Amino acid sequence: MKRVLMIAYHFPPLAGGSGIQRTLRFVQQLPACGWQPLVLSVHCRAYEQVDDAGSGLAAQVPAATVVRRAFALDTARHLSVAGRYLRAWAAPDRWVSWKWPAVQRGLKMIREFAPQALWSTYPIATAHSIGAALQRRSGLPWVADFRDPMAHDGYPPDAFYWAQYERVEREVFSQASRCVFTTAGAAALYRSRYPAAAYRVSVIENGYDEPSFQAAEHSVGLLTQADRPLQPGALTLLHSGTVYPVERDPAPLFAALRQLHDAGAITPGRLQLRFRGSQHDGLLNQLATRFDVAAYIDLRPPCGYTEALAEMLRADGLLLLQGADCALQIPAKAYEYLRAGRPVLCFASAGSDTAALLHAAGLPVAADLHSATAIARELASFLSSVAGGTAARPDATAVRAAARPLRTAALAAVLDAACATAPVAGAGQAA
């Protein structure tokens, strides 16, 4: 069996973060496709929150998987004074201290296990810097995985960090045998930005994990019928996961709630918006107070993955927010929403990749996230359709196509192709 050295910040026992799912499921499923993963990650001190119980996702890492961790600090937590730190200590990101220890650990793993390929995954840019350094020193084919675009219009907003991202990006496209993106829009952007490397760009979308959903369905099946509603007597819309204050600004949604309340279209106790693990409860509380809609808002802490999926299965509707600045991205939870089979209320730009995914699954995209008036109109219509039992559900064929094993098979094919082709011009050779 061939081996691939996988460089990933997001990996159990890190608690929370949808990025864990992509790498973890690849690690689980690649052996069935002829590839044995070797994982190179950060020391657990670099994680803001870990699964101390050693259960959950940590227990799902196959026992035979080699996992090595390198020294790393979070600059914001470990190297700041009064909340301030030097920008150079967080360039390209707060985990840059991981780079050289990881390169040394990675070289030892290459000597010990002789992998046939390298794989690294962003949005932690340092992971790609490590991949580039290991590629130069080993000459191995390297697949660079982009879960989001890097340096693009308006992001990062700080010119210094934008330049750092752009530097890493250029390094990737000068060396990587293949560059993988999660959406067609992001892939098209980078094919146009780096036309000489266009043939090396592939798309492998995110997906959902069927065994995890089966476990969640079993847990829901153990409930009595009376216990199954998330909020008995109320229609509950669930937003599961991080709320982004800028890229997916929830303020217009709260303003829309106020409009509907003032019009008598909604009443407290009959509608609830539940935010699970938002990471920004303070902001949501501020918005609830500002628009005087606290009676409609239910903030819940992060929970285990199976519990989060079970909650999706029990919600009356699932809420998806995607701002215009993220038109080339699809929230990873969108695929889990599809598998959950519940009605989805999505606020996103009409031409976005998120909208394309939902349209392909037979679901509508309600309105642009930035218009409170449009949100109010579409929210009222959605609530009426859910209450009347006429809300659209995801198409079963589209749901099956989003299963993780299909994505893993695609990655195995990319790794095979990278190994079968000549090294990229200008890339380093074995040292």
Coordinates of N, CA and C in Angstrom, one line a residue, residues 12-14 50-61 304:
P12 N -8.3 15.6 15.4 CA -8.5 15.3 16.8 C -7.2 15.1 17.6
P13 N -7.2 15.6 18.9 CA -8.4 15.9 19.7 C -8.8 17.3 19.7
L14 N -8.5 18.1 18.7 CA -9.1 19.4 18.6 C -10.6 19.3 18.7
V50 N -9.7 21.2 23.5 CA -9.5 19.8 23.1 C -10.5 18.9 23.7
D51 N -10.6 17.8 23.1 CA -11.6 16.7 23.6 C -10.8 16.0 24.8
D52 N -10.9 16.5 26.0 CA -10.2 15.9 27.1 C -10.7 14.5 27.4
A53 N -11.9 14.2 27.1 CA -12.4 12.9 27.5 C -11.9 11.8 26.6
G54 N -11.2 12.2 25.5 CA -10.6 11.2 24.6 C -11.7 10.4 23.9
S55 N -12.9 10.9 23.8 CA -14.0 10.2 23.1 C -14.3 11.0 21.8
G56 N -15.5 10.8 21.3 CA -15.9 11.6 20.2 C -15.0 11.3 18.9
L57 N -14.6 12.4 18.3 CA -13.8 12.3 17.1 C -12.5 11.7 17.3
A58 N -11.9 11.9 18.5 CA -10.6 11.3 18.7 C -10.6 9.8 18.7
A59 N -11.7 9.3 19.1 CA -11.9 7.8 19.1 C -12.1 7.3 17.7
Q60 N -12.3 8.1 16.7 CA -12.6 7.7 15.4 C -11.4 7.6 14.5
V61 N -10.2 8.1 15.0 CA -9.0 7.9 14.3 C -8.6 6.5 14.3
G304 N -20.9 17.6 21.2 CA -20.2 16.5 20.4 C -20.8 16.4 19.0

